Short mmCIF file of C-alpha atoms in Angstrom, two decimals:
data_model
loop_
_atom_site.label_atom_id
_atom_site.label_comp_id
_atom_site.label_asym_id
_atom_site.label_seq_id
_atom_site.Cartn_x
_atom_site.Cartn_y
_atom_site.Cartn_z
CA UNK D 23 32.14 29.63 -51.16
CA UNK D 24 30.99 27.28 -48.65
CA UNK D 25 30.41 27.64 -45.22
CA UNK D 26 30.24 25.62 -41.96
CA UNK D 27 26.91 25.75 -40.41
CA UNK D 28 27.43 27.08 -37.04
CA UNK D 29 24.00 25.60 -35.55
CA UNK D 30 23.13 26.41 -31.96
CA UNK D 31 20.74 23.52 -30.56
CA UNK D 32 18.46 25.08 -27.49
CA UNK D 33 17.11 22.54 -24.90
CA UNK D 34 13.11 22.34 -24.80
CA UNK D 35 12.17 20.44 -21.98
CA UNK D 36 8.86 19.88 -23.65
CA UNK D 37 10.87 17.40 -25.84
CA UNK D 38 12.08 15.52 -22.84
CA UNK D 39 8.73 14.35 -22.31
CA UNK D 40 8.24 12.27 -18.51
CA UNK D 41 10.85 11.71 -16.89
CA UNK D 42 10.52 8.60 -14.77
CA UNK D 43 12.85 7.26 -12.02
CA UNK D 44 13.10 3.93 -11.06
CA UNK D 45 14.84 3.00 -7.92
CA UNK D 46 16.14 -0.65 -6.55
CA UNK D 47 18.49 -2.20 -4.26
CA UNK D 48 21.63 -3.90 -6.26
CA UNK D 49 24.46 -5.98 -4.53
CA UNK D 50 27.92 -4.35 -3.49
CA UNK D 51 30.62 -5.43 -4.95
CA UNK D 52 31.77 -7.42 -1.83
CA UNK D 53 28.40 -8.88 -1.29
CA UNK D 54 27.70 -8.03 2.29
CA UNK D 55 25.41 -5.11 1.64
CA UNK D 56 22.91 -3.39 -0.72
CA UNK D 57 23.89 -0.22 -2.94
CA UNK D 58 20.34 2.18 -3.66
CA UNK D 59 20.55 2.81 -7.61
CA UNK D 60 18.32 4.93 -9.41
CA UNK D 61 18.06 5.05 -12.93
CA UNK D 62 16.75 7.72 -14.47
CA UNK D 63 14.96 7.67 -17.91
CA UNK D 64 12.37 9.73 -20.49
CA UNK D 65 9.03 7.61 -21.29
CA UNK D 66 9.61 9.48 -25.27
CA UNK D 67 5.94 10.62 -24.60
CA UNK D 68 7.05 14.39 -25.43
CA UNK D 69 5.34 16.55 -28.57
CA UNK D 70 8.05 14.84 -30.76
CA UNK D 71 8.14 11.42 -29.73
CA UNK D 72 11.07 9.45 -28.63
CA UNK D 73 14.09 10.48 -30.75
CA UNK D 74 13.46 14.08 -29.71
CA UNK D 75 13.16 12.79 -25.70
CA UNK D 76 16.49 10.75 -26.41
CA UNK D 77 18.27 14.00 -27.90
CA UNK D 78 16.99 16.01 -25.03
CA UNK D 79 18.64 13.68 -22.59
CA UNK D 80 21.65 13.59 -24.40
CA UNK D 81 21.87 17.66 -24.25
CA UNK D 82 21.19 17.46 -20.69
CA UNK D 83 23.87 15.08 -20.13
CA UNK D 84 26.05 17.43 -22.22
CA UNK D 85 24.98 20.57 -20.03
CA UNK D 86 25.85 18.40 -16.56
CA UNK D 87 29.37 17.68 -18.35
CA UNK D 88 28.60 14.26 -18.11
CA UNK D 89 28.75 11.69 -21.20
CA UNK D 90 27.14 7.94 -21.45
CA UNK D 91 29.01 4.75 -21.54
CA UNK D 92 32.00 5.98 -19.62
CA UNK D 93 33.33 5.36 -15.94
CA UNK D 94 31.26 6.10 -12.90
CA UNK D 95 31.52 10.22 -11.61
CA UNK D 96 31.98 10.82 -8.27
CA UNK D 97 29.27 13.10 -6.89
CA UNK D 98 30.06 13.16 -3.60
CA UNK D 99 33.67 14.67 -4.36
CA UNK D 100 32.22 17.29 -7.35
CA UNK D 101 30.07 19.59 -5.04
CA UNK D 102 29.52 21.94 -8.63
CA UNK D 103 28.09 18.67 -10.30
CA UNK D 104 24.70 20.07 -12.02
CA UNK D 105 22.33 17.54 -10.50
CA UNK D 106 21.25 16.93 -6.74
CA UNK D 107 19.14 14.30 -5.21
CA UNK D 108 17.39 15.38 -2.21
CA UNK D 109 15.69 12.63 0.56
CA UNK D 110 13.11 13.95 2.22
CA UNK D 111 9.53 12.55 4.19
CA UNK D 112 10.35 9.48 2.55
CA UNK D 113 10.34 10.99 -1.24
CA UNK D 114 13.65 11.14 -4.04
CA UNK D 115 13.62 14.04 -5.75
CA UNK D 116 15.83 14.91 -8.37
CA UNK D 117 16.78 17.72 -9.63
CA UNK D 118 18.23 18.85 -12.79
CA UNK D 119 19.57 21.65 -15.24
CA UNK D 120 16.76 23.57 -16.86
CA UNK D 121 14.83 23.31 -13.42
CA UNK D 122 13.75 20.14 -14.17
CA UNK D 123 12.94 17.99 -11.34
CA UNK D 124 11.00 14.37 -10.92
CA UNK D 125 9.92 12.13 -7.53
CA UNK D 126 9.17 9.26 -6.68
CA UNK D 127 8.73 7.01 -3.66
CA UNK D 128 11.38 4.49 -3.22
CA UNK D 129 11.20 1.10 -0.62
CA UNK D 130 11.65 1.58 2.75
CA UNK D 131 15.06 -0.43 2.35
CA UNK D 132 16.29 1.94 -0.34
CA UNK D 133 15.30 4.95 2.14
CA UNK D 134 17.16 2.92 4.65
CA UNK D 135 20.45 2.22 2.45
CA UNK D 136 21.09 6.24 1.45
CA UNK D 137 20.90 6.66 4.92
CA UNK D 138 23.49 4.37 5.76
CA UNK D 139 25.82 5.22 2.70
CA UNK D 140 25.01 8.96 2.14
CA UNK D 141 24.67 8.51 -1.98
CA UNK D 142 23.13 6.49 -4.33
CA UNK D 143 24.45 5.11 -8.14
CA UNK D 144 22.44 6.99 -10.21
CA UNK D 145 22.35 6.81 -13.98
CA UNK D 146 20.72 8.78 -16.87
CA UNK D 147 20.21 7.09 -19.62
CA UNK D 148 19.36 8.26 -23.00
CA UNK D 149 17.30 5.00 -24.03
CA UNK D 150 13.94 5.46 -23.85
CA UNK D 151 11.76 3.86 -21.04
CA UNK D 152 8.91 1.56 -22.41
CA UNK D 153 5.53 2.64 -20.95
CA UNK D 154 2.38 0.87 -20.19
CA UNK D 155 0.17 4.39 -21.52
CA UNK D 156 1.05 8.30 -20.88
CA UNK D 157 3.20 8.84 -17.87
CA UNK D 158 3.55 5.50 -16.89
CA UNK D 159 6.68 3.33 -17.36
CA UNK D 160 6.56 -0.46 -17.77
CA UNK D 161 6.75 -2.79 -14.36
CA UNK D 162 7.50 -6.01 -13.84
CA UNK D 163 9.77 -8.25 -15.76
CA UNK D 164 9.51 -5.82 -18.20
CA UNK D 165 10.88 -3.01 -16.27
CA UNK D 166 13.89 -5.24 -14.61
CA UNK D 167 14.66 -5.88 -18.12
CA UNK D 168 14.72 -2.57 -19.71
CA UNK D 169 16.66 -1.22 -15.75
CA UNK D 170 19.64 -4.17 -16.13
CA UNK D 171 19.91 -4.18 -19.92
CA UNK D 172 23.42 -3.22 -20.81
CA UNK D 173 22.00 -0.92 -23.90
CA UNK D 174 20.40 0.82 -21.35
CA UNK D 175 23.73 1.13 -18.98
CA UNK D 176 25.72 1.64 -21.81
CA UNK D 177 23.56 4.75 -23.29
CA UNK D 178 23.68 6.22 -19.48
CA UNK D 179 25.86 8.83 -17.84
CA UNK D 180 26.99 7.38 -13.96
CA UNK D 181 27.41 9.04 -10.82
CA UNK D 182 27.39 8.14 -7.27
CA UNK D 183 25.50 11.35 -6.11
CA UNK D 184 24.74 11.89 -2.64
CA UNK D 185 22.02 12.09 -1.13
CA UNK D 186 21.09 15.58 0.51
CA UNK D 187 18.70 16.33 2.99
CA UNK D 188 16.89 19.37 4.76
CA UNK D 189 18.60 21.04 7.05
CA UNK D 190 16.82 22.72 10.45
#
């Protein structure tokens, strides 16, 4: 008799490894303005290297109800959605399932476009970040290349998720 193995994968966010984010400015669609992306992405530097980091990403896309390569979520309509950006003293911080959270400190003029539009197009992806050594992802040319690849759009979940704030 043969049975179907009823496996039950459990996230470890040790497998995750860094999670950096990488924000930039992109063109609108009608050209007249500037949209804030963020793209968010392990460096594979976890205890069991990059497949495990990718496979961690793609759980915690499955545990968001989000999937990659398919069309753009809207965040700002899905108030249950299981990840929140908040923009505070000049700082992104995301936060995700598994209280996992990451920062960084965008541009001025990526502060200055959330403001104006209230969200920003953020992606996931489960491609794996090249790094210049541990915690650090790539810059440069090498960065922009890796951020506008279409492998690396095409392996990420999108969402325009707003952009939330303190409140007094």
């Amino acid at each position: 008799m043969t049975s179907a193995s009823s496996e039950i994968r459990t996230f470890r966010a040790a497998d995750l490894g860094t999670l950096a984010l990488i924000p930039w400015l992109a063109r609108n669609e009608e050209g007249d303005g500037r949209t804030p992306c963020l793209l968010a992405c392990s460096l594979g530097d976890g205890p069991d290297g990059p497949e495990a980091a990718s496979a961690a990403v793609t759980h915690l896309l499955e545990d968001m109800g989000l999937t990659a390569d398919s069309e753009p979520v809207n965040g700002t309509t899905r108030p249950s959605l299981k990840v929140s950006m908040l923009v505070v003293a000049g700082q992104i911080v995301l936060q995700l399932p598994h209280n996992i959270s990451s920062q960084v400190t965008p541009p001025a003029d990526w502060l200055a476009a959330v403001e104006e539009l209230g969200y920003a197009y953020f992606m996931l992806t489960t491609r794996i970040c090249p790094s210049t050594g541990p915690r650090r992802p790539a810059e440069g040319a090498e960065l922009a290349a890796f951020a506008g690849s279409p492998d690396t759009t095409n392996a990420a979940a999108h969402v325009y998720l707003p952009a939330r704030g303190l409140r007094a």
